[in-house]
Amino acid sequence: MRVYLERTGGFAGMSRTTKVDTADISQDTAKQLPQLLQESDFFNLPAYIDSPSPKPDRFNYMLTVEDDGKSHTVSVGESAVPESLKALINWVNSTARTEV
């Protein structure tokens, strides 16, 4: 399973892409991903989650998960990220930093 997280925007308008491939990380860490996907209902989220009040200089996230030939992408502004999706975004960021 592969997860790509692209973060754009912010004050400087920078873009950063992070990738986690479960084949490249520890089994214990990789086992967390399916649970996070289930808790966020990721594969049933819409492709775009709109913010009711977009804010300038905030981050935008594009999260793509590829698994067994299927792929789903969700784009969401920082102020509209559902709580259940925050855990997945945090997992990608921390896993990429510590294990990739």
mmCIF file of N, CA, C and O in Angstrom:
data_model
loop_
_atom_site.group_PDB
_atom_site.id
_atom_site.type_symbol
_atom_site.label_atom_id
_atom_site.label_comp_id
_atom_site.label_asym_id
_atom_site.label_seq_id
_atom_site.Cartn_x
_atom_site.Cartn_y
_atom_site.Cartn_z
ATOM 1 N N MET A 1 0.850 -1.163 0.000
ATOM 2 C CA MET A 1 0.000 0.000 0.000
ATOM 3 C C MET A 1 0.905 1.237 0.000
ATOM 4 O O MET A 1 1.904 1.271 0.719
ATOM 5 N N ARG A 2 0.518 2.221 -0.799
ATOM 6 C CA ARG A 2 1.283 3.475 -0.856
ATOM 7 C C ARG A 2 0.375 4.654 -0.521
ATOM 8 O O ARG A 2 -0.794 4.670 -0.920
ATOM 9 N N VAL A 3 0.938 5.607 0.199
ATOM 10 C CA VAL A 3 0.208 6.823 0.554
ATOM 11 C C VAL A 3 1.061 8.010 0.149
ATOM 12 O O VAL A 3 2.254 8.067 0.457
ATOM 13 N N TYR A 4 0.432 8.941 -0.556
ATOM 14 C CA TYR A 4 1.096 10.170 -0.965
ATOM 15 C C TYR A 4 0.352 11.328 -0.324
ATOM 16 O O TYR A 4 -0.878 11.375 -0.354
ATOM 17 N N LEU A 5 1.091 12.253 0.244
ATOM 18 C CA LEU A 5 0.504 13.437 0.851
ATOM 19 C C LEU A 5 1.204 14.655 0.279
ATOM 20 O O LEU A 5 2.413 14.821 0.447
ATOM 21 N N GLU A 6 0.442 15.477 -0.405
ATOM 22 C CA GLU A 6 0.993 16.730 -0.914
ATOM 23 C C GLU A 6 0.386 17.871 -0.115
ATOM 24 O O GLU A 6 -0.838 17.981 -0.004
ATOM 25 N N ARG A 7 1.253 18.687 0.450
ATOM 26 C CA ARG A 7 0.805 19.857 1.207
ATOM 27 C C ARG A 7 1.233 21.093 0.433
ATOM 28 O O ARG A 7 2.419 21.253 0.110
ATOM 29 N N THR A 8 0.280 21.939 0.111
ATOM 30 C CA THR A 8 0.573 23.170 -0.613
ATOM 31 C C THR A 8 0.036 24.356 0.174
ATOM 32 O O THR A 8 -0.766 24.200 1.098
ATOM 33 N N GLY A 9 0.482 25.530 -0.235
ATOM 34 C CA GLY A 9 -0.031 26.748 0.387
ATOM 35 C C GLY A 9 0.818 27.201 1.548
ATOM 36 O O GLY A 9 2.031 27.032 1.547
ATOM 37 N N GLY A 10 0.141 27.766 2.524
ATOM 38 C CA GLY A 10 0.857 28.364 3.638
ATOM 39 C C GLY A 10 1.331 29.755 3.257
ATOM 40 O O GLY A 10 1.112 30.232 2.138
ATOM 41 N N PHE A 11 1.989 30.400 4.147
ATOM 42 C CA PHE A 11 2.427 31.783 3.931
ATOM 43 C C PHE A 11 3.351 31.909 2.724
ATOM 44 O O PHE A 11 3.241 32.831 1.936
ATOM 45 N N ALA A 12 4.252 30.951 2.547
ATOM 46 C CA ALA A 12 5.220 31.020 1.449
ATOM 47 C C ALA A 12 4.722 30.346 0.177
ATOM 48 O O ALA A 12 5.377 30.416 -0.854
ATOM 49 N N GLY A 13 3.583 29.667 0.232
ATOM 50 C CA GLY A 13 3.043 29.007 -0.937
ATOM 51 C C GLY A 13 3.867 27.819 -1.406
ATOM 52 O O GLY A 13 3.847 27.449 -2.566
ATOM 53 N N MET A 14 4.598 27.212 -0.506
ATOM 54 C CA MET A 14 5.468 26.082 -0.839
ATOM 55 C C MET A 14 4.654 24.801 -1.013
ATOM 56 O O MET A 14 3.565 24.667 -0.478
ATOM 57 N N SER A 15 5.241 23.853 -1.731
ATOM 58 C CA SER A 15 4.635 22.547 -1.926
ATOM 59 C C SER A 15 5.587 21.480 -1.391
ATOM 60 O O SER A 15 6.791 21.553 -1.628
ATOM 61 N N ARG A 16 5.035 20.498 -0.696
ATOM 62 C CA ARG A 16 5.843 19.396 -0.174
ATOM 63 C C ARG A 16 5.073 18.099 -0.358
ATOM 64 O O ARG A 16 3.898 18.007 0.004
ATOM 65 N N THR A 17 5.732 17.116 -0.950
ATOM 66 C CA THR A 17 5.107 15.816 -1.161
ATOM 67 C C THR A 17 5.815 14.776 -0.310
ATOM 68 O O THR A 17 7.037 14.712 -0.289
ATOM 69 N N THR A 18 5.029 13.970 0.371
ATOM 70 C CA THR A 18 5.529 12.914 1.239
ATOM 71 C C THR A 18 4.960 11.589 0.747
ATOM 72 O O THR A 18 3.792 11.522 0.379
ATOM 73 N N LYS A 19 5.782 10.559 0.754
ATOM 74 C CA LYS A 19 5.326 9.235 0.317
ATOM 75 C C LYS A 19 5.673 8.207 1.384
ATOM 76 O O LYS A 19 6.766 8.219 1.938
ATOM 77 N N VAL A 20 4.725 7.311 1.653
ATOM 78 C CA VAL A 20 4.975 6.174 2.533
ATOM 79 C C VAL A 20 4.520 4.922 1.790
ATOM 80 O O VAL A 20 3.382 4.848 1.320
ATOM 81 N N ASP A 21 5.418 3.971 1.675
ATOM 82 C CA ASP A 21 5.101 2.671 1.087
ATOM 83 C C ASP A 21 5.207 1.650 2.207
ATOM 84 O O ASP A 21 6.264 1.534 2.843
ATOM 85 N N THR A 22 4.139 0.910 2.467
ATOM 86 C CA THR A 22 4.149 -0.021 3.600
ATOM 87 C C THR A 22 5.182 -1.136 3.426
ATOM 88 O O THR A 22 5.565 -1.763 4.405
ATOM 89 N N ALA A 23 5.652 -1.337 2.206
ATOM 90 C CA ALA A 23 6.702 -2.346 1.993
ATOM 91 C C ALA A 23 8.046 -1.865 2.527
ATOM 92 O O ALA A 23 8.951 -2.677 2.745
ATOM 93 N N ASP A 24 8.173 -0.562 2.760
ATOM 94 C CA ASP A 24 9.448 0.022 3.179
ATOM 95 C C ASP A 24 9.514 0.381 4.654
ATOM 96 O O ASP A 24 10.487 0.987 5.098
ATOM 97 N N ILE A 25 8.468 0.062 5.416
ATOM 98 C CA ILE A 25 8.441 0.437 6.829
ATOM 99 C C ILE A 25 8.232 -0.810 7.679
ATOM 100 O O ILE A 25 7.930 -1.878 7.168
ATOM 101 N N SER A 26 8.370 -0.666 8.981
ATOM 102 C CA SER A 26 8.201 -1.819 9.877
ATOM 103 C C SER A 26 6.765 -2.340 9.814
ATOM 104 O O SER A 26 5.825 -1.584 9.556
ATOM 105 N N GLN A 27 6.609 -3.622 10.071
ATOM 106 C CA GLN A 27 5.275 -4.238 10.061
ATOM 107 C C GLN A 27 4.363 -3.622 11.109
ATOM 108 O O GLN A 27 3.174 -3.427 10.867
ATOM 109 N N ASP A 28 4.914 -3.308 12.270
ATOM 110 C CA ASP A 28 4.103 -2.710 13.336
ATOM 111 C C ASP A 28 3.528 -1.370 12.896
ATOM 112 O O ASP A 28 2.368 -1.060 13.142
ATOM 113 N N THR A 29 4.354 -0.572 12.246
ATOM 114 C CA THR A 29 3.891 0.733 11.766
ATOM 115 C C THR A 29 2.920 0.557 10.608
ATOM 116 O O THR A 29 1.891 1.231 10.543
ATOM 117 N N ALA A 30 3.217 -0.352 9.697
ATOM 118 C CA ALA A 30 2.359 -0.592 8.534
ATOM 119 C C ALA A 30 0.970 -1.067 8.957
ATOM 120 O O ALA A 30 -0.029 -0.736 8.297
ATOM 121 N N LYS A 31 0.874 -1.826 10.052
ATOM 122 C CA LYS A 31 -0.420 -2.336 10.520
ATOM 123 C C LYS A 31 -1.354 -1.213 10.968
ATOM 124 O O LYS A 31 -2.567 -1.411 11.029
ATOM 125 N N GLN A 32 -0.815 -0.054 11.270
ATOM 126 C CA GLN A 32 -1.637 1.070 11.709
ATOM 127 C C GLN A 32 -2.438 1.685 10.562
ATOM 128 O O GLN A 32 -3.522 2.228 10.774
ATOM 129 N N LEU A 33 -1.902 1.581 9.346
ATOM 130 C CA LEU A 33 -2.528 2.256 8.211
ATOM 131 C C LEU A 33 -3.942 1.760 7.910
ATOM 132 O O LEU A 33 -4.854 2.586 7.789
ATOM 133 N N PRO A 34 -4.198 0.465 7.782
ATOM 134 C CA PRO A 34 -5.578 0.034 7.499
ATOM 135 C C PRO A 34 -6.581 0.506 8.558
ATOM 136 O O PRO A 34 -7.709 0.870 8.224
ATOM 137 N N GLN A 35 -6.162 0.525 9.805
ATOM 138 C CA GLN A 35 -7.051 0.996 10.866
ATOM 139 C C GLN A 35 -7.373 2.482 10.680
ATOM 140 O O GLN A 35 -8.523 2.897 10.820
ATOM 141 N N LEU A 36 -6.361 3.279 10.365
ATOM 142 C CA LEU A 36 -6.588 4.713 10.154
ATOM 143 C C LEU A 36 -7.485 4.960 8.943
ATOM 144 O O LEU A 36 -8.340 5.853 8.966
ATOM 145 N N LEU A 37 -7.295 4.169 7.893
ATOM 146 C CA LEU A 37 -8.145 4.305 6.702
ATOM 147 C C LEU A 37 -9.590 3.960 7.030
ATOM 148 O O LEU A 37 -10.521 4.642 6.590
ATOM 149 N N GLN A 38 -9.780 2.925 7.823
ATOM 150 C CA GLN A 38 -11.130 2.531 8.211
ATOM 151 C C GLN A 38 -11.774 3.589 9.108
ATOM 152 O O GLN A 38 -12.930 3.960 8.909
ATOM 153 N N GLU A 39 -11.032 4.081 10.089
ATOM 154 C CA GLU A 39 -11.575 5.074 11.013
ATOM 155 C C GLU A 39 -11.967 6.363 10.301
ATOM 156 O O GLU A 39 -12.925 7.021 10.689
ATOM 157 N N SER A 40 -11.216 6.724 9.264
ATOM 158 C CA SER A 40 -11.528 7.955 8.528
ATOM 159 C C SER A 40 -12.534 7.709 7.405
ATOM 160 O O SER A 40 -13.003 8.660 6.791
ATOM 161 N N ASP A 41 -12.863 6.421 7.149
ATOM 162 C CA ASP A 41 -13.740 6.045 6.035
ATOM 163 C C ASP A 41 -13.183 6.639 4.735
ATOM 164 O O ASP A 41 -13.920 7.133 3.888
ATOM 165 N N PHE A 42 -11.865 6.569 4.612
ATOM 166 C CA PHE A 42 -11.147 7.272 3.553
ATOM 167 C C PHE A 42 -11.681 6.979 2.157
ATOM 168 O O PHE A 42 -11.902 7.898 1.369
ATOM 169 N N PHE A 43 -11.891 5.722 1.834
ATOM 170 C CA PHE A 43 -12.287 5.371 0.471
ATOM 171 C C PHE A 43 -13.711 5.801 0.137
ATOM 172 O O PHE A 43 -14.124 5.742 -1.014
ATOM 173 N N ASN A 44 -14.468 6.266 1.115
ATOM 174 C CA ASN A 44 -15.811 6.793 0.869
ATOM 175 C C ASN A 44 -15.884 8.311 0.982
ATOM 176 O O ASN A 44 -16.958 8.887 0.802
ATOM 177 N N LEU A 45 -14.769 8.957 1.280
ATOM 178 C CA LEU A 45 -14.758 10.417 1.343
ATOM 179 C C LEU A 45 -14.848 10.986 -0.072
ATOM 180 O O LEU A 45 -14.356 10.372 -1.026
ATOM 181 N N PRO A 46 -15.438 12.168 -0.212
ATOM 182 C CA PRO A 46 -15.486 12.788 -1.544
ATOM 183 C C PRO A 46 -14.090 13.213 -1.990
ATOM 184 O O PRO A 46 -13.188 13.373 -1.166
ATOM 185 N N ALA A 47 -13.937 13.410 -3.280
ATOM 186 C CA ALA A 47 -12.639 13.803 -3.829
ATOM 187 C C ALA A 47 -12.218 15.188 -3.338
ATOM 188 O O ALA A 47 -11.025 15.488 -3.264
ATOM 189 N N TYR A 48 -13.177 16.025 -2.990
ATOM 190 C CA TYR A 48 -12.857 17.367 -2.513
ATOM 191 C C TYR A 48 -13.745 17.702 -1.323
ATOM 192 O O TYR A 48 -14.963 17.571 -1.402
ATOM 193 N N ILE A 49 -13.127 18.124 -0.241
ATOM 194 C CA ILE A 49 -13.866 18.569 0.940
ATOM 195 C C ILE A 49 -13.673 20.066 1.028
ATOM 196 O O ILE A 49 -12.559 20.559 1.231
ATOM 197 N N ASP A 50 -14.758 20.786 0.840
ATOM 198 C CA ASP A 50 -14.714 22.240 0.790
ATOM 199 C C ASP A 50 -14.815 22.835 2.184
ATOM 200 O O ASP A 50 -15.522 22.319 3.045
ATOM 201 N N SER A 51 -14.109 23.914 2.376
ATOM 202 C CA SER A 51 -14.170 24.631 3.648
ATOM 203 C C SER A 51 -15.279 25.673 3.570
ATOM 204 O O SER A 51 -15.367 26.413 2.590
ATOM 205 N N PRO A 52 -16.108 25.758 4.600
ATOM 206 C CA PRO A 52 -17.160 26.771 4.583
ATOM 207 C C PRO A 52 -16.590 28.190 4.651
ATOM 208 O O PRO A 52 -17.218 29.130 4.192
ATOM 209 N N SER A 53 -15.400 28.321 5.189
ATOM 210 C CA SER A 53 -14.782 29.650 5.262
ATOM 211 C C SER A 53 -13.278 29.517 4.989
ATOM 212 O O SER A 53 -12.473 29.452 5.916
ATOM 213 N N PRO A 54 -12.899 29.454 3.703
ATOM 214 C CA PRO A 54 -11.476 29.313 3.374
ATOM 215 C C PRO A 54 -10.659 30.478 3.937
ATOM 216 O O PRO A 54 -11.133 31.606 3.989
ATOM 217 N N LYS A 55 -9.470 30.154 4.357
ATOM 218 C CA LYS A 55 -8.592 31.169 4.951
ATOM 219 C C LYS A 55 -7.325 31.278 4.097
ATOM 220 O O LYS A 55 -6.732 30.278 3.720
ATOM 221 N N PRO A 56 -6.907 32.499 3.801
ATOM 222 C CA PRO A 56 -5.653 32.645 3.053
ATOM 223 C C PRO A 56 -4.474 32.180 3.904
ATOM 224 O O PRO A 56 -4.536 32.202 5.131
ATOM 225 N N ASP A 57 -3.451 31.746 3.230
ATOM 226 C CA ASP A 57 -2.205 31.321 3.880
ATOM 227 C C ASP A 57 -2.364 30.067 4.732
ATOM 228 O O ASP A 57 -1.521 29.787 5.575
ATOM 229 N N ARG A 58 -3.412 29.326 4.529
ATOM 230 C CA ARG A 58 -3.569 28.033 5.201
ATOM 231 C C ARG A 58 -3.095 26.944 4.249
ATOM 232 O O ARG A 58 -3.012 27.132 3.044
ATOM 233 N N PHE A 59 -2.817 25.774 4.780
ATOM 234 C CA PHE A 59 -2.369 24.664 3.949
ATOM 235 C C PHE A 59 -3.547 23.966 3.281
ATOM 236 O O PHE A 59 -4.666 23.968 3.804
ATOM 237 N N ASN A 60 -3.268 23.365 2.144
ATOM 238 C CA ASN A 60 -4.196 22.472 1.459
ATOM 239 C C ASN A 60 -3.514 21.124 1.352
ATOM 240 O O ASN A 60 -2.307 21.054 1.114
ATOM 241 N N TYR A 61 -4.283 20.060 1.518
ATOM 242 C CA TYR A 61 -3.745 18.708 1.488
ATOM 243 C C TYR A 61 -4.397 17.916 0.361
ATOM 244 O O TYR A 61 -5.615 18.002 0.166
ATOM 245 N N MET A 62 -3.578 17.152 -0.345
ATOM 246 C CA MET A 62 -4.082 16.187 -1.308
ATOM 247 C C MET A 62 -3.507 14.840 -0.887
ATOM 248 O O MET A 62 -2.297 14.637 -0.922
ATOM 249 N N LEU A 63 -4.369 13.948 -0.464
ATOM 250 C CA LEU A 63 -3.980 12.654 0.077
ATOM 251 C C LEU A 63 -4.445 11.570 -0.890
ATOM 252 O O LEU A 63 -5.633 11.494 -1.220
ATOM 253 N N THR A 64 -3.501 10.744 -1.352
ATOM 254 C CA THR A 64 -3.813 9.649 -2.272
ATOM 255 C C THR A 64 -3.367 8.336 -1.649
ATOM 256 O O THR A 64 -2.241 8.238 -1.163
ATOM 257 N N VAL A 65 -4.254 7.345 -1.681
ATOM 258 C CA VAL A 65 -3.934 6.014 -1.196
ATOM 259 C C VAL A 65 -4.109 5.045 -2.351
ATOM 260 O O VAL A 65 -5.151 5.041 -3.009
ATOM 261 N N GLU A 66 -3.076 4.239 -2.586
ATOM 262 C CA GLU A 66 -3.115 3.189 -3.598
ATOM 263 C C GLU A 66 -3.024 1.848 -2.881
ATOM 264 O O GLU A 66 -2.116 1.630 -2.079
ATOM 265 N N ASP A 67 -3.981 0.963 -3.199
ATOM 266 C CA ASP A 67 -4.003 -0.355 -2.558
ATOM 267 C C ASP A 67 -4.657 -1.361 -3.488
ATOM 268 O O ASP A 67 -5.797 -1.164 -3.923
ATOM 269 N N ASP A 68 -3.948 -2.432 -3.783
ATOM 270 C CA ASP A 68 -4.467 -3.524 -4.611
ATOM 271 C C ASP A 68 -5.142 -3.031 -5.887
ATOM 272 O O ASP A 68 -6.269 -3.417 -6.215
ATOM 273 N N GLY A 69 -4.471 -2.152 -6.603
ATOM 274 C CA GLY A 69 -4.983 -1.690 -7.881
ATOM 275 C C GLY A 69 -6.032 -0.598 -7.806
ATOM 276 O O GLY A 69 -6.486 -0.101 -8.831
ATOM 277 N N LYS A 70 -6.452 -0.229 -6.611
ATOM 278 C CA LYS A 70 -7.410 0.872 -6.515
ATOM 279 C C LYS A 70 -6.722 2.081 -5.913
ATOM 280 O O LYS A 70 -5.753 1.955 -5.153
ATOM 281 N N SER A 71 -7.219 3.233 -6.292
ATOM 282 C CA SER A 71 -6.624 4.483 -5.833
ATOM 283 C C SER A 71 -7.747 5.463 -5.519
ATOM 284 O O SER A 71 -8.765 5.497 -6.214
ATOM 285 N N HIS A 72 -7.538 6.231 -4.453
ATOM 286 C CA HIS A 72 -8.515 7.272 -4.099
ATOM 287 C C HIS A 72 -7.744 8.489 -3.622
ATOM 288 O O HIS A 72 -6.762 8.362 -2.884
ATOM 289 N N THR A 73 -8.195 9.653 -4.061
ATOM 290 C CA THR A 73 -7.559 10.914 -3.691
ATOM 291 C C THR A 73 -8.592 11.830 -3.056
ATOM 292 O O THR A 73 -9.715 11.947 -3.550
ATOM 293 N N VAL A 74 -8.183 12.471 -1.971
ATOM 294 C CA VAL A 74 -9.024 13.443 -1.286
ATOM 295 C C VAL A 74 -8.227 14.736 -1.160
ATOM 296 O O VAL A 74 -7.097 14.722 -0.679
ATOM 297 N N SER A 75 -8.822 15.842 -1.603
ATOM 298 C CA SER A 75 -8.224 17.167 -1.442
ATOM 299 C C SER A 75 -9.047 17.927 -0.417
ATOM 300 O O SER A 75 -10.280 17.937 -0.484
ATOM 301 N N VAL A 76 -8.338 18.569 0.510
ATOM 302 C CA VAL A 76 -9.047 19.253 1.597
ATOM 303 C C VAL A 76 -8.208 20.425 2.101
ATOM 304 O O VAL A 76 -6.990 20.343 2.190
ATOM 305 N N GLY A 77 -8.873 21.508 2.412
ATOM 306 C CA GLY A 77 -8.205 22.649 3.018
ATOM 307 C C GLY A 77 -7.985 22.409 4.498
ATOM 308 O O GLY A 77 -8.750 21.681 5.142
ATOM 309 N N GLU A 78 -6.938 23.020 5.027
ATOM 310 C CA GLU A 78 -6.573 22.808 6.433
ATOM 311 C C GLU A 78 -7.732 23.070 7.391
ATOM 312 O O GLU A 78 -7.925 22.333 8.354
ATOM 313 N N SER A 79 -8.524 24.079 7.125
ATOM 314 C CA SER A 79 -9.611 24.417 8.043
ATOM 315 C C SER A 79 -10.806 23.474 7.918
ATOM 316 O O SER A 79 -11.715 23.522 8.744
ATOM 317 N N ALA A 80 -10.811 22.592 6.901
ATOM 318 C CA ALA A 80 -11.937 21.683 6.699
ATOM 319 C C ALA A 80 -11.580 20.225 6.955
ATOM 320 O O ALA A 80 -12.410 19.348 6.761
ATOM 321 N N VAL A 81 -10.356 19.944 7.404
ATOM 322 C CA VAL A 81 -9.936 18.557 7.609
ATOM 323 C C VAL A 81 -10.763 17.932 8.734
ATOM 324 O O VAL A 81 -10.743 18.422 9.868
ATOM 325 N N PRO A 82 -11.494 16.835 8.422
ATOM 326 C CA PRO A 82 -12.239 16.154 9.495
ATOM 327 C C PRO A 82 -11.279 15.568 10.526
ATOM 328 O O PRO A 82 -10.162 15.177 10.190
ATOM 329 N N GLU A 83 -11.716 15.508 11.762
ATOM 330 C CA GLU A 83 -10.872 14.962 12.836
ATOM 331 C C GLU A 83 -10.343 13.575 12.483
ATOM 332 O O GLU A 83 -9.193 13.264 12.743
ATOM 333 N N SER A 84 -11.189 12.751 11.893
ATOM 334 C CA SER A 84 -10.777 11.383 11.567
ATOM 335 C C SER A 84 -9.672 11.358 10.517
ATOM 336 O O SER A 84 -8.871 10.426 10.477
ATOM 337 N N LEU A 85 -9.592 12.366 9.677
ATOM 338 C CA LEU A 85 -8.563 12.424 8.645
ATOM 339 C C LEU A 85 -7.259 13.025 9.183
ATOM 340 O O LEU A 85 -6.184 12.734 8.662
ATOM 341 N N LYS A 86 -7.349 13.819 10.228
ATOM 342 C CA LYS A 86 -6.142 14.408 10.829
ATOM 343 C C LYS A 86 -5.190 13.321 11.319
ATOM 344 O O LYS A 86 -3.980 13.434 11.167
ATOM 345 N N ALA A 87 -5.740 12.262 11.895
ATOM 346 C CA ALA A 87 -4.890 11.179 12.392
ATOM 347 C C ALA A 87 -4.125 10.522 11.253
ATOM 348 O O ALA A 87 -2.946 10.188 11.400
ATOM 349 N N LEU A 88 -4.754 10.357 10.107
ATOM 350 C CA LEU A 88 -4.095 9.760 8.945
ATOM 351 C C LEU A 88 -3.002 10.687 8.414
ATOM 352 O O LEU A 88 -1.886 10.245 8.124
ATOM 353 N N ILE A 89 -3.286 11.962 8.319
ATOM 354 C CA ILE A 89 -2.285 12.937 7.858
ATOM 355 C C ILE A 89 -1.093 12.962 8.810
ATOM 356 O O ILE A 89 0.064 12.948 8.381
ATOM 357 N N ASN A 90 -1.363 12.953 10.099
ATOM 358 C CA ASN A 90 -0.280 12.946 11.091
ATOM 359 C C ASN A 90 0.554 11.674 10.991
ATOM 360 O O ASN A 90 1.777 11.709 11.120
ATOM 361 N N TRP A 91 -0.108 10.527 10.751
ATOM 362 C CA TRP A 91 0.608 9.259 10.617
ATOM 363 C C TRP A 91 1.547 9.302 9.413
ATOM 364 O O TRP A 91 2.702 8.902 9.516
ATOM 365 N N VAL A 92 1.063 9.805 8.290
ATOM 366 C CA VAL A 92 1.909 9.903 7.089
ATOM 367 C C VAL A 92 3.113 10.783 7.375
ATOM 368 O O VAL A 92 4.254 10.407 7.076
ATOM 369 N N ASN A 93 2.893 11.936 7.956
ATOM 370 C CA ASN A 93 3.995 12.860 8.239
ATOM 371 C C ASN A 93 5.004 12.254 9.208
ATOM 372 O O ASN A 93 6.208 12.326 8.987
ATOM 373 N N SER A 94 4.544 11.640 10.276
ATOM 374 C CA SER A 94 5.482 11.104 11.263
ATOM 375 C C SER A 94 6.172 9.854 10.745
ATOM 376 O O SER A 94 7.365 9.641 11.033
ATOM 377 N N THR A 95 5.477 9.027 9.990
ATOM 378 C CA THR A 95 6.093 7.813 9.456
ATOM 379 C C THR A 95 7.148 8.161 8.415
ATOM 380 O O THR A 95 8.238 7.577 8.429
ATOM 381 N N ALA A 96 6.857 9.099 7.564
ATOM 382 C CA ALA A 96 7.827 9.501 6.540
ATOM 383 C C ALA A 96 9.072 10.094 7.183
ATOM 384 O O ALA A 96 10.190 9.855 6.759
ATOM 385 N N ARG A 97 8.897 10.845 8.240
ATOM 386 C CA ARG A 97 10.024 11.468 8.930
ATOM 387 C C ARG A 97 10.896 10.450 9.656
ATOM 388 O O ARG A 97 12.099 10.562 9.681
ATOM 389 N N THR A 98 10.257 9.453 10.251
ATOM 390 C CA THR A 98 11.024 8.560 11.101
ATOM 391 C C THR A 98 11.477 7.285 10.411
ATOM 392 O O THR A 98 12.423 6.673 10.840
ATOM 393 N N GLU A 99 10.776 6.852 9.341
ATOM 394 C CA GLU A 99 11.107 5.545 8.795
ATOM 395 C C GLU A 99 11.450 5.528 7.314
ATOM 396 O O GLU A 99 11.887 4.510 6.816
ATOM 397 N N VAL A 100 11.199 6.541 6.574
ATOM 398 C CA VAL A 100 11.476 6.495 5.133
ATOM 399 C C VAL A 100 12.845 7.055 4.852
ATOM 400 O O VAL A 100 13.292 7.950 5.481
#
